[in-house]
mmCIF file with all atom_site columns, C-alpha atoms in Angstrom:
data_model
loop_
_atom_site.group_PDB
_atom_site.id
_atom_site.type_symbol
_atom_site.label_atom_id
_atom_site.label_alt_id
_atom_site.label_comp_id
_atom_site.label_asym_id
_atom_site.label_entity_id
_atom_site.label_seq_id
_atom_site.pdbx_PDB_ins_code
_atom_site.Cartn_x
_atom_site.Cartn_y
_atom_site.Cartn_z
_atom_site.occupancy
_atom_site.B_iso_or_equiv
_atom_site.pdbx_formal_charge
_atom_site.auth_seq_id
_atom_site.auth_comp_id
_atom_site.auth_asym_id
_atom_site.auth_atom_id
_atom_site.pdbx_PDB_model_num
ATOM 1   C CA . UNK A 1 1   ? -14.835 -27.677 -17.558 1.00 58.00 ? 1   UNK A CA 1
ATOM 2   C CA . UNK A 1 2   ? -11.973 -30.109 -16.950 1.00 63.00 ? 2   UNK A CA 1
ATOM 3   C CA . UNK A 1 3   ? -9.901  -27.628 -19.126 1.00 62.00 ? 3   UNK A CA 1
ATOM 4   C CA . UNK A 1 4   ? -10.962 -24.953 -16.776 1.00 64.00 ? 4   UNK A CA 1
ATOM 5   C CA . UNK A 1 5   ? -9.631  -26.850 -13.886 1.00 71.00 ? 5   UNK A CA 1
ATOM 6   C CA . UNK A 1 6   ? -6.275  -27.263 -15.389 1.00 60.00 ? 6   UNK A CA 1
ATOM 7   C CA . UNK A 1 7   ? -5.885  -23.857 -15.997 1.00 63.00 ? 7   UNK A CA 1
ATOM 8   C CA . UNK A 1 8   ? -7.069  -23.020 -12.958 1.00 72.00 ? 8   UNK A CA 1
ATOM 9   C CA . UNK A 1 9   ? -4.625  -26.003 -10.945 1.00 80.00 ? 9   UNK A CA 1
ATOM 10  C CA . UNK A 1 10  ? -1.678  -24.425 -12.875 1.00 85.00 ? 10  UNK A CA 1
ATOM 11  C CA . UNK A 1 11  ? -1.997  -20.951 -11.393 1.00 84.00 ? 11  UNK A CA 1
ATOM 12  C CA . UNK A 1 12  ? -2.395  -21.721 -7.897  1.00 88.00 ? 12  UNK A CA 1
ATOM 13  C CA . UNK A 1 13  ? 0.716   -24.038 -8.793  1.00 91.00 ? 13  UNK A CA 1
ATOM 14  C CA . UNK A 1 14  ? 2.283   -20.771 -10.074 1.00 92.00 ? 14  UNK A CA 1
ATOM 15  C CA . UNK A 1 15  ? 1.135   -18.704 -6.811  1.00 92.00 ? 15  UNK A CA 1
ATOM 16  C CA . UNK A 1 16  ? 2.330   -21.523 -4.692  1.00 92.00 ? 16  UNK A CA 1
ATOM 17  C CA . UNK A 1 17  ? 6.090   -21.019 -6.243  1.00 94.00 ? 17  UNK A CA 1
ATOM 18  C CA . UNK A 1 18  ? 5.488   -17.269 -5.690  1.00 95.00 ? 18  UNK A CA 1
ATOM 19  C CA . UNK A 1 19  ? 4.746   -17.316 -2.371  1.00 95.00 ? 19  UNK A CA 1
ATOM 20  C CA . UNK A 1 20  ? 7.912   -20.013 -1.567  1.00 95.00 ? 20  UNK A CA 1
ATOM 21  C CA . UNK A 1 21  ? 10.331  -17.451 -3.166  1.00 96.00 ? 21  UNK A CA 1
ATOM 22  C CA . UNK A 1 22  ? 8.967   -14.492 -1.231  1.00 97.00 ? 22  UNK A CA 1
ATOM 23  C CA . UNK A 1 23  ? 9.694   -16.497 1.781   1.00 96.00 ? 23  UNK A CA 1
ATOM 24  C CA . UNK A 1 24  ? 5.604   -16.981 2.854   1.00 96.00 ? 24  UNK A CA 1
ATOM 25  C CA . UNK A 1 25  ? 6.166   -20.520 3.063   1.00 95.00 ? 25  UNK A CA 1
ATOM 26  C CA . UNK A 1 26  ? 8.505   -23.057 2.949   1.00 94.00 ? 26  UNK A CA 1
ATOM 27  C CA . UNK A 1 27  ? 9.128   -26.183 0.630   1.00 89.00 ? 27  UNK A CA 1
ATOM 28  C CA . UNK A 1 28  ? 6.570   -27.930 2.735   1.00 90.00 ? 28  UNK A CA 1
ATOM 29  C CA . UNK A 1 29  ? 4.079   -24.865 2.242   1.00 87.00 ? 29  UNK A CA 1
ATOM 30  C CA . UNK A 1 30  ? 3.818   -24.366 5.594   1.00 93.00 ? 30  UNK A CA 1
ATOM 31  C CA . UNK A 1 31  ? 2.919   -20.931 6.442   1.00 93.00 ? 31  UNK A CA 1
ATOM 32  C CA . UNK A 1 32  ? 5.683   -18.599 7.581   1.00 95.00 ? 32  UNK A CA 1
ATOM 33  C CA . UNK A 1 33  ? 6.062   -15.590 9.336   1.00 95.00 ? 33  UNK A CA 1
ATOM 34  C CA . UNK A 1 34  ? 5.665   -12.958 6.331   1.00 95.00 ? 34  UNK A CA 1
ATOM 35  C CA . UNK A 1 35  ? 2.516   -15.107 5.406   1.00 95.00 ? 35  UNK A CA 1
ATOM 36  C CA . UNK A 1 36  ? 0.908   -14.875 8.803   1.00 93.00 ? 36  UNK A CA 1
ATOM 37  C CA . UNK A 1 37  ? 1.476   -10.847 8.309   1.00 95.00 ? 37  UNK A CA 1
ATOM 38  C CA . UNK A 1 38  ? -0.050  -11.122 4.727   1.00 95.00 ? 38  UNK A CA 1
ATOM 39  C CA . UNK A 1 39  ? -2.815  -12.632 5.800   1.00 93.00 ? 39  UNK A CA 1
ATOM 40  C CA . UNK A 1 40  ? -3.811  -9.618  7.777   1.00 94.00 ? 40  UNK A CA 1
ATOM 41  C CA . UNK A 1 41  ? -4.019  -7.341  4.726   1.00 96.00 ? 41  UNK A CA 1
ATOM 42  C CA . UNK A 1 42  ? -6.625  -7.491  2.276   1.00 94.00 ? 42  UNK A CA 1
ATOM 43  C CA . UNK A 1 43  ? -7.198  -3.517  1.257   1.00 92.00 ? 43  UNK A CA 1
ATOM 44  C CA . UNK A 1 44  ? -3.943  -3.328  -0.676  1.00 94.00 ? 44  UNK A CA 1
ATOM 45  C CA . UNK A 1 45  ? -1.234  -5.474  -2.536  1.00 95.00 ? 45  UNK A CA 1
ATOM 46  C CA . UNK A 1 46  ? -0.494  -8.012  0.730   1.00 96.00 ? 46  UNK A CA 1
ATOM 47  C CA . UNK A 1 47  ? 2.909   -9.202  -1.486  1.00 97.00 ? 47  UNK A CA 1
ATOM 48  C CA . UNK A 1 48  ? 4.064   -5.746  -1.521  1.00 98.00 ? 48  UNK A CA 1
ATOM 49  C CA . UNK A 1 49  ? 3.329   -4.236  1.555   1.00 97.00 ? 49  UNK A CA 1
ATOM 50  C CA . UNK A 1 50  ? 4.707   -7.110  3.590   1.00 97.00 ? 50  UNK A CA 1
ATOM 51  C CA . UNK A 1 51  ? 7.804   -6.636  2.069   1.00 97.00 ? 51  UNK A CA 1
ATOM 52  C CA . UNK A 1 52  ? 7.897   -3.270  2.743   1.00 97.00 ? 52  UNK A CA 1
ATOM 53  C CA . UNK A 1 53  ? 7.686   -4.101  6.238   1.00 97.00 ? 53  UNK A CA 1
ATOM 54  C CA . UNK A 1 54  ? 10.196  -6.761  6.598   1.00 97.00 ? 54  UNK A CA 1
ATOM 55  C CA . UNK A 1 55  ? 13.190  -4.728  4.456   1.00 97.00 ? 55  UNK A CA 1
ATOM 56  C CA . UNK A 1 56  ? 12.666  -2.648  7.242   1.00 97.00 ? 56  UNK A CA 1
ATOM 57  C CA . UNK A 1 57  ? 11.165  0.308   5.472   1.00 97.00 ? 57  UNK A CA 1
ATOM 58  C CA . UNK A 1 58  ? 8.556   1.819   8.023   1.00 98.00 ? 58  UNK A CA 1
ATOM 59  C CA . UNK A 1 59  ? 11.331  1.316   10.585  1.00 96.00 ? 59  UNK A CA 1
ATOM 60  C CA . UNK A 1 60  ? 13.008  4.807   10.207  1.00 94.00 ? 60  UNK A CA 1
ATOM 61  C CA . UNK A 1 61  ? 9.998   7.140   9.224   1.00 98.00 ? 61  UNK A CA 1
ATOM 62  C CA . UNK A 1 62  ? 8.008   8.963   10.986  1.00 98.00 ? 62  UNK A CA 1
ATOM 63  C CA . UNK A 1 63  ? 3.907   8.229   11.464  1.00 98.00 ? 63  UNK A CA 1
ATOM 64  C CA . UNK A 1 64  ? 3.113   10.265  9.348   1.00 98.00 ? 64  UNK A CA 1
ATOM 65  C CA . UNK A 1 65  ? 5.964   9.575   6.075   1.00 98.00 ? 65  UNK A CA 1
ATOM 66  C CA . UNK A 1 66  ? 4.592   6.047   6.803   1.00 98.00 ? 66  UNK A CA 1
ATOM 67  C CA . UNK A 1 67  ? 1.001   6.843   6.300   1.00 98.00 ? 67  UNK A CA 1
ATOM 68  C CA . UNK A 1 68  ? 1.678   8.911   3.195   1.00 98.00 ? 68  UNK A CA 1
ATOM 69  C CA . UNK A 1 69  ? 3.689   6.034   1.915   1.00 98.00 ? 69  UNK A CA 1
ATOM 70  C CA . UNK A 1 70  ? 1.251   3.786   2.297   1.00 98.00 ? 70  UNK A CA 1
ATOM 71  C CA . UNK A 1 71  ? -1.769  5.992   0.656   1.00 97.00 ? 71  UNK A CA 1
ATOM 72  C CA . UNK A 1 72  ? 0.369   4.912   -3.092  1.00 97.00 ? 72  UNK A CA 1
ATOM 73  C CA . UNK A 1 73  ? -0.740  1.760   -2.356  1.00 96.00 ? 73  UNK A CA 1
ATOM 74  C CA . UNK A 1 74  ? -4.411  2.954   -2.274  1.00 96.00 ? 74  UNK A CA 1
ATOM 75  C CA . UNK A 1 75  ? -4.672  5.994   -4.802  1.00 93.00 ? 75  UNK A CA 1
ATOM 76  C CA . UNK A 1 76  ? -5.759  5.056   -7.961  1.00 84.00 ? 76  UNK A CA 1
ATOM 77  C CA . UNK A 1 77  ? -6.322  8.307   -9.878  1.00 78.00 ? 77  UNK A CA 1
ATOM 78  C CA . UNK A 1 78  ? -3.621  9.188   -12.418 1.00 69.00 ? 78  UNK A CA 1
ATOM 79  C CA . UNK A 1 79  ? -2.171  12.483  -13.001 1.00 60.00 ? 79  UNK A CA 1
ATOM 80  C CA . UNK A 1 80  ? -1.761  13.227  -17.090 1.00 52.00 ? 80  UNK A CA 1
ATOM 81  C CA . UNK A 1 81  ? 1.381   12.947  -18.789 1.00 48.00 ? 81  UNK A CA 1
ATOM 82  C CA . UNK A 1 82  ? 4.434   12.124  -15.399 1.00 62.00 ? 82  UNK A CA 1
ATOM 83  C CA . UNK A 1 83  ? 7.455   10.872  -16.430 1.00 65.00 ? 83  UNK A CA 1
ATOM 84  C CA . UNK A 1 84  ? 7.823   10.634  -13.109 1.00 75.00 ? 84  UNK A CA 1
ATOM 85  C CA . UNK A 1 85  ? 5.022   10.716  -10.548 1.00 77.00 ? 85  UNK A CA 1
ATOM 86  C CA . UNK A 1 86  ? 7.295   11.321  -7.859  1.00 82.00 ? 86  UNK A CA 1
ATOM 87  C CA . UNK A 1 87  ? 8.597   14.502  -10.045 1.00 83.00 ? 87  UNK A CA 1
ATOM 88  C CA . UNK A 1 88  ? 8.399   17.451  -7.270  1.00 87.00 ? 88  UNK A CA 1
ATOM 89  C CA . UNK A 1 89  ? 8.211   15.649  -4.200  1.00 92.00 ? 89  UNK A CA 1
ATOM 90  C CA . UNK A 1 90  ? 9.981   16.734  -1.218  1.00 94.00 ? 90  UNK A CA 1
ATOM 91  C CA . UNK A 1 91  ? 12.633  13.932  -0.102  1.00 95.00 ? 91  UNK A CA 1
ATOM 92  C CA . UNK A 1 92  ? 11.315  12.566  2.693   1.00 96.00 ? 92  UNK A CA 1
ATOM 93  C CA . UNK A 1 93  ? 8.384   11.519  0.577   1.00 97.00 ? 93  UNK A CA 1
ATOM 94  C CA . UNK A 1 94  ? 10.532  10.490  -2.097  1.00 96.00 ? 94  UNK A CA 1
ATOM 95  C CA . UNK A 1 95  ? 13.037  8.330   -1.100  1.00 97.00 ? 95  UNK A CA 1
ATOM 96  C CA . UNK A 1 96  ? 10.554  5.907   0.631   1.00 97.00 ? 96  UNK A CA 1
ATOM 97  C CA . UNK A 1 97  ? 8.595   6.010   -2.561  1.00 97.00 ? 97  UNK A CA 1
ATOM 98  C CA . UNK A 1 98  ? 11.516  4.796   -4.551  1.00 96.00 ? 98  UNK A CA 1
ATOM 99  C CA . UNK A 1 99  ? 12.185  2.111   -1.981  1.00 97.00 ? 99  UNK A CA 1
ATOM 100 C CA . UNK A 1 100 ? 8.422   1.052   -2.684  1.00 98.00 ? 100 UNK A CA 1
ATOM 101 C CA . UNK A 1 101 ? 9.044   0.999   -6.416  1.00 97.00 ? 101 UNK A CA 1
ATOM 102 C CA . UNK A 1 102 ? 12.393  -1.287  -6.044  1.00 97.00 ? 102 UNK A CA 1
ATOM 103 C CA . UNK A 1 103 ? 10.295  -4.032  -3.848  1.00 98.00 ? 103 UNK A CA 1
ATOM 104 C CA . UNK A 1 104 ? 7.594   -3.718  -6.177  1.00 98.00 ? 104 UNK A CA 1
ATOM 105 C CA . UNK A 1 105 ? 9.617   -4.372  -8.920  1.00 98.00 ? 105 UNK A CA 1
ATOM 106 C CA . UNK A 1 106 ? 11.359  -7.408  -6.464  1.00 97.00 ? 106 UNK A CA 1
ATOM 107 C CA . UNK A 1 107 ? 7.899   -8.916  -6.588  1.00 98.00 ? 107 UNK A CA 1
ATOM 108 C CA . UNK A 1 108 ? 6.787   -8.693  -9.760  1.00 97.00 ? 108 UNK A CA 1
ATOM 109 C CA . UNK A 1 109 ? 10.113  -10.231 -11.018 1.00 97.00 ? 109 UNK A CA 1
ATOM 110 C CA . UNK A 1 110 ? 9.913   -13.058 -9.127  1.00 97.00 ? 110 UNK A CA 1
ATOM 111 C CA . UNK A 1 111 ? 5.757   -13.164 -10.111 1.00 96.00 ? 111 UNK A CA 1
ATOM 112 C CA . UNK A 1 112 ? 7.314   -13.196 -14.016 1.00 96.00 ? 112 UNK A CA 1
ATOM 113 C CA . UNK A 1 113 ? 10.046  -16.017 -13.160 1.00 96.00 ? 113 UNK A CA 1
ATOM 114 C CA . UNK A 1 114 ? 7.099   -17.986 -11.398 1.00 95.00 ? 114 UNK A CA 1
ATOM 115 C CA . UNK A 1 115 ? 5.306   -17.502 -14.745 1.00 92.00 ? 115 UNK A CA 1
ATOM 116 C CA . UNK A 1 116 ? 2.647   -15.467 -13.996 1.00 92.00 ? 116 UNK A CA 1
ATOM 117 C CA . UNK A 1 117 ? 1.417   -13.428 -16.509 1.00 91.00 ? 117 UNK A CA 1
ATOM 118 C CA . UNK A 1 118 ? 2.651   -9.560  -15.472 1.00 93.00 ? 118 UNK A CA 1
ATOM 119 C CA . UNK A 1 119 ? 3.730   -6.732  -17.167 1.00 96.00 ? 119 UNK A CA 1
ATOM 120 C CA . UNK A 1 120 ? 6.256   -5.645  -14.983 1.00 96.00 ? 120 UNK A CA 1
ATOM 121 C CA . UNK A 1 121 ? 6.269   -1.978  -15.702 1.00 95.00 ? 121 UNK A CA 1
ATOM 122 C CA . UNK A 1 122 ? 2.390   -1.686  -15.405 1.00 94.00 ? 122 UNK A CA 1
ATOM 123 C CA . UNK A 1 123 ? 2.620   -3.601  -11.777 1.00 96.00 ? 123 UNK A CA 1
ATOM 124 C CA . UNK A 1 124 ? 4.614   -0.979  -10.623 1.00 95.00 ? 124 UNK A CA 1
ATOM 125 C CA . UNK A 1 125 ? 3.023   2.040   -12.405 1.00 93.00 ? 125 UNK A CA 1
ATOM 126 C CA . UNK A 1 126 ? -0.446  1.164   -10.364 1.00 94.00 ? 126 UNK A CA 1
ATOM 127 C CA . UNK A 1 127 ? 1.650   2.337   -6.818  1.00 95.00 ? 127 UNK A CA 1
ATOM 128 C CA . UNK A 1 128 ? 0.624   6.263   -7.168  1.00 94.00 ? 128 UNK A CA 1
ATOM 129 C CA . UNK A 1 129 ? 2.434   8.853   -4.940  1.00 95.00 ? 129 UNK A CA 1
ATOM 130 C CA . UNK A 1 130 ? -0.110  11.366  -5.892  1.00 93.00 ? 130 UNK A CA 1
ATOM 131 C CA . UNK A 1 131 ? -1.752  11.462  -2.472  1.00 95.00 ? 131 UNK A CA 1
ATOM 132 C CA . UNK A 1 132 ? 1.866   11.250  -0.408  1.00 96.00 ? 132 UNK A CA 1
ATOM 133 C CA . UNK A 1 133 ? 2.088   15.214  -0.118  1.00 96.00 ? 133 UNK A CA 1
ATOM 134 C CA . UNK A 1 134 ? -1.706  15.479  1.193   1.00 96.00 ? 134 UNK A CA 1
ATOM 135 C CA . UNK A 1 135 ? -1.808  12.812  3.307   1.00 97.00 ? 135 UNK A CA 1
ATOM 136 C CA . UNK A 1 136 ? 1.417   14.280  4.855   1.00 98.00 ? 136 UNK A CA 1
ATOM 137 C CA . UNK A 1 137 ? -0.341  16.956  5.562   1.00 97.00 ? 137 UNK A CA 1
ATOM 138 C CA . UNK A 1 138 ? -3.395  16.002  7.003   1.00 96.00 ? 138 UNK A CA 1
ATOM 139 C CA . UNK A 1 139 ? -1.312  13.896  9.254   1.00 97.00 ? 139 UNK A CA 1
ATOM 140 C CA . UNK A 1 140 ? 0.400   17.124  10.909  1.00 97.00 ? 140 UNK A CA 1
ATOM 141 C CA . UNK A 1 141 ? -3.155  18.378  11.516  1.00 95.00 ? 141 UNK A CA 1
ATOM 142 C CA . UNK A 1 142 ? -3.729  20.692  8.078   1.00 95.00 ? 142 UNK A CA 1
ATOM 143 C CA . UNK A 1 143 ? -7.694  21.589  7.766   1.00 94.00 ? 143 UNK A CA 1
ATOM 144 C CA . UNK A 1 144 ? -8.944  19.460  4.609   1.00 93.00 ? 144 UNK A CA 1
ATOM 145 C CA . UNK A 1 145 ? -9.545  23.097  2.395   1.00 92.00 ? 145 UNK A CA 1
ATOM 146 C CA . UNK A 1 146 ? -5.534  23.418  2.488   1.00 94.00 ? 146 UNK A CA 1
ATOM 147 C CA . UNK A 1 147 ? -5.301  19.685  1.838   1.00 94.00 ? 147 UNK A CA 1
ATOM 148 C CA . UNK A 1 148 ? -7.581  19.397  -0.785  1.00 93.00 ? 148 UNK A CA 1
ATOM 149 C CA . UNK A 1 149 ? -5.251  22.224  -2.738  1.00 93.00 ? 149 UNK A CA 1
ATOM 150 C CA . UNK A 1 150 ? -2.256  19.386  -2.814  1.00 93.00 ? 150 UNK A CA 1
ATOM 151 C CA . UNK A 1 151 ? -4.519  17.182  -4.608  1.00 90.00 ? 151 UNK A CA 1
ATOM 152 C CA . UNK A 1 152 ? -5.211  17.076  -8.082  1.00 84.00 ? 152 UNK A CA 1
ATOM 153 C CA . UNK A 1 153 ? -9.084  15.075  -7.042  1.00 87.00 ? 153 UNK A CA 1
ATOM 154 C CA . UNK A 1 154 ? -12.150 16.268  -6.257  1.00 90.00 ? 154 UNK A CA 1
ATOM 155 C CA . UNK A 1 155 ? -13.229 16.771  -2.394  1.00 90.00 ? 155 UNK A CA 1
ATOM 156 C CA . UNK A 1 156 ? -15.391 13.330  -2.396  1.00 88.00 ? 156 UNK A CA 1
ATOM 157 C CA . UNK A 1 157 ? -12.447 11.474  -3.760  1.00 91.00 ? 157 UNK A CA 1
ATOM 158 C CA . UNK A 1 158 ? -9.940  12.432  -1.073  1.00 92.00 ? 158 UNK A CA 1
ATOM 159 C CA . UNK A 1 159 ? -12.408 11.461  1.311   1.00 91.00 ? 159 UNK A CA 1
ATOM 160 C CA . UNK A 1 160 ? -12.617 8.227   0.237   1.00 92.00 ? 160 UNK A CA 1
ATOM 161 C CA . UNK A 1 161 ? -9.396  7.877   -0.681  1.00 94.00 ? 161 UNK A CA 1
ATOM 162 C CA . UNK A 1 162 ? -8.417  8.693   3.182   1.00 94.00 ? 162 UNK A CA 1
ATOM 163 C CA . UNK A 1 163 ? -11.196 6.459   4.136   1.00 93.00 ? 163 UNK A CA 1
ATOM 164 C CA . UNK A 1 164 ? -9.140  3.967   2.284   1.00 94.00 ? 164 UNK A CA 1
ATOM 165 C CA . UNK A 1 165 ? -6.354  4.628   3.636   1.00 96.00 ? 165 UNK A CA 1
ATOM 166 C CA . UNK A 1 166 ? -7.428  4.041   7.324   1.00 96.00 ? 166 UNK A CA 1
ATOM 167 C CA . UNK A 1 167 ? -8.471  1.101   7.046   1.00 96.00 ? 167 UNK A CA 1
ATOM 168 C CA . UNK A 1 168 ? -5.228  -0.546  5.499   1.00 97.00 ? 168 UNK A CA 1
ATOM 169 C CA . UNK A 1 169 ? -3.117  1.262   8.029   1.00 98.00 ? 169 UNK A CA 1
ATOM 170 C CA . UNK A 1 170 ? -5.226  0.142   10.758  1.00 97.00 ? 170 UNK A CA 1
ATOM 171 C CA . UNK A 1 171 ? -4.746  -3.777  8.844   1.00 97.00 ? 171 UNK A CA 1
ATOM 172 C CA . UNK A 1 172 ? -1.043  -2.962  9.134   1.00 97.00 ? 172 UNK A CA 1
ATOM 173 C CA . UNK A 1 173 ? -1.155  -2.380  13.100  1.00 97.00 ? 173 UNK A CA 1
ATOM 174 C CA . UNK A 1 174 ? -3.373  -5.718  13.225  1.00 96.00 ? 174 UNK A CA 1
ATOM 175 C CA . UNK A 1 175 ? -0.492  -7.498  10.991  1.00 95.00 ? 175 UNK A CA 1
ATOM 176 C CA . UNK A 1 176 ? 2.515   -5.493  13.047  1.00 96.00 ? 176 UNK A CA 1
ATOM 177 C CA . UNK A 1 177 ? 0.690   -7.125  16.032  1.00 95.00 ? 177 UNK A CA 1
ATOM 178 C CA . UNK A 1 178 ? 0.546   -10.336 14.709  1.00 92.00 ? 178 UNK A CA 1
ATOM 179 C CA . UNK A 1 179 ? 4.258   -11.263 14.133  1.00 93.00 ? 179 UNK A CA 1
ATOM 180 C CA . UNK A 1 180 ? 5.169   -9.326  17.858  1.00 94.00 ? 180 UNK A CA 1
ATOM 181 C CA . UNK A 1 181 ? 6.314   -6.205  16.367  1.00 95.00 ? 181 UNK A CA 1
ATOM 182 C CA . UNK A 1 182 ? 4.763   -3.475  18.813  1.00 96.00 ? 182 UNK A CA 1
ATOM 183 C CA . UNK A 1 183 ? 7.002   -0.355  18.001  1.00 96.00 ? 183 UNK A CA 1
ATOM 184 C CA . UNK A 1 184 ? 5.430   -0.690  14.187  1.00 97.00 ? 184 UNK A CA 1
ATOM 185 C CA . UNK A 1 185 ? 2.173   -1.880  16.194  1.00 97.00 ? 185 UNK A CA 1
ATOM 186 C CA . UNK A 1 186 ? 2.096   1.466   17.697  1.00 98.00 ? 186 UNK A CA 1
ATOM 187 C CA . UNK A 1 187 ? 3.310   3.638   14.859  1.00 98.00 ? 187 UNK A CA 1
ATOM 188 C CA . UNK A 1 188 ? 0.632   2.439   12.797  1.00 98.00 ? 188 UNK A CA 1
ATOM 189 C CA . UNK A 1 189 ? -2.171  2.848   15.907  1.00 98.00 ? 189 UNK A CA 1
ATOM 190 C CA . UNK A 1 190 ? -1.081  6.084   15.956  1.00 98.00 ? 190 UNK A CA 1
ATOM 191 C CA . UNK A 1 191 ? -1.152  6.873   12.386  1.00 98.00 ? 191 UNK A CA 1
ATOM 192 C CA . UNK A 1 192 ? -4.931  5.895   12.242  1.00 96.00 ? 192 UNK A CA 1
ATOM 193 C CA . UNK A 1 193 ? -5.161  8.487   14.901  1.00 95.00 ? 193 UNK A CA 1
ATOM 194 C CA . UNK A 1 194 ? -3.489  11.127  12.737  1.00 96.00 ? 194 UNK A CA 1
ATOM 195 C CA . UNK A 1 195 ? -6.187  10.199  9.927   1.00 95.00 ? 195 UNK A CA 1
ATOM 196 C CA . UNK A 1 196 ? -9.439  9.796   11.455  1.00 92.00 ? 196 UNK A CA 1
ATOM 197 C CA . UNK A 1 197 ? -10.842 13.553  12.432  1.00 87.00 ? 197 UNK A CA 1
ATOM 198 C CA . UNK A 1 198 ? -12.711 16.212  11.045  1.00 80.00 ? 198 UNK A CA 1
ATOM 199 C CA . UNK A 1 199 ? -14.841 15.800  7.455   1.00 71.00 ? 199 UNK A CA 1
ATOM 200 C CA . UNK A 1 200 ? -13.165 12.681  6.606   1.00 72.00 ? 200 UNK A CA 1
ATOM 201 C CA . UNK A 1 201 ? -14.540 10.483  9.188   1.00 71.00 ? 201 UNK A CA 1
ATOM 202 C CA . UNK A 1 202 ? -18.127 12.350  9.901   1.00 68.00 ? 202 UNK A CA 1
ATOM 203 C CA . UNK A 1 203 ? -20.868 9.695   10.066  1.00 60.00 ? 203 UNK A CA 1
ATOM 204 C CA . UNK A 1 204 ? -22.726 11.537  7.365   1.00 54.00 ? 204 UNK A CA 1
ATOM 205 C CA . UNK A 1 205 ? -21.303 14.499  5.167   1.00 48.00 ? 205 UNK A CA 1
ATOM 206 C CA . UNK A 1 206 ? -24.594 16.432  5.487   1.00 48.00 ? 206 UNK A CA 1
ATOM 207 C CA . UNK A 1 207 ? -24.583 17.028  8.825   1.00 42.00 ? 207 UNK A CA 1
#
């Protein structure tokens, strides 16, 4: 048991030192600014997505490229044999993808430095873009049969998945709110807007 306890003592010391670099608290572990926004999100990779907001990424895009950028960080199903997931996306869903992939890869370096045990490569492989081009979709008011065609799930799935979805953007306006930032406060408001009609968000699917 005491064993245990070590083990146990060492990784929070490890988490501690990950969470100092990231800049979520300082030397004294006092709680900072990007760790009051972390705390907010707890449907998704907190590390991650707070540094997507504060490099600024969901500055420039629209509602609804931030929405679809945000639904890699909830889609787990895998498509078969992608080089690159991102292969055939249009640009304005690729190039924030990418910029996801490069702070991924920021945190799980500095995870490996802090010696956590992470295979770096299969940290970043778990953010999946193969929701980005549906959920863009949706989000300019497609009807779900024309949506469901972009995806490579069945009908239940992409429900959920959108379900999902909600719910962390809706965490992100909460966390937006939270550190006084009410232009991304009100993108991300709106954005749960964009999401929440039709089949997706009926009380019960057999009505």
């Amino acid at each position: 048991r005491s064993c245990q306890t070590m083990v146990m003592k060492d990784d929070l010391r490890r988490m501690k030192r990950v969470l100092k670099e990231l800049g979520h608290v300082d030397g004294s572990g006092v709680i900072q600014t990007k760790g009051r926004t972390a705390c907010e999100i707890n449907t998704a990779n907190e590390l991650v997505v707070v540094e997507l907001v504060f490099a600024g990424v969901f500055n420039d895009l629209t509602v609804e490229q931030c929405v679809a950028l945000l639904s890699c960080m909830i889609f787990d199903e895998r498509s078969k044999d992608e080089d690159d997931p991102a292969q055939g996306l249009k640009s304005y869903l690729s190039g924030p993808y990418y910029k996801l992939i490069e702070l991924a890869r920021t945190v799980a370096k500095v995870a490996i430095s802090c010696k956590i045990e992470l295979n770096e490569d299969e940290f970043v492989d778990k953010f999946n873009p193969g929701l980005m081009e549906a959920v863009y979709a949706w989000c300019k008011g497609a009807k779900f049969v024309e949506v469901q065609k972009l995806t490579g799930t069945f009908e239940g799935s992409t429900i959920r998945s959108l379900r999902r979805l909600e719910g962390l953007v809706r965490q992100l306006a909460s966390a937006s709110k939270s550190i006084g930032n009410l232009e991304l406060q009100a993108k991300f408001e709106k954005g749960s807007e964009l999401l929440k009609r039709d089949i997706v968000f009926c009380s019960s699917l057999y009505l």
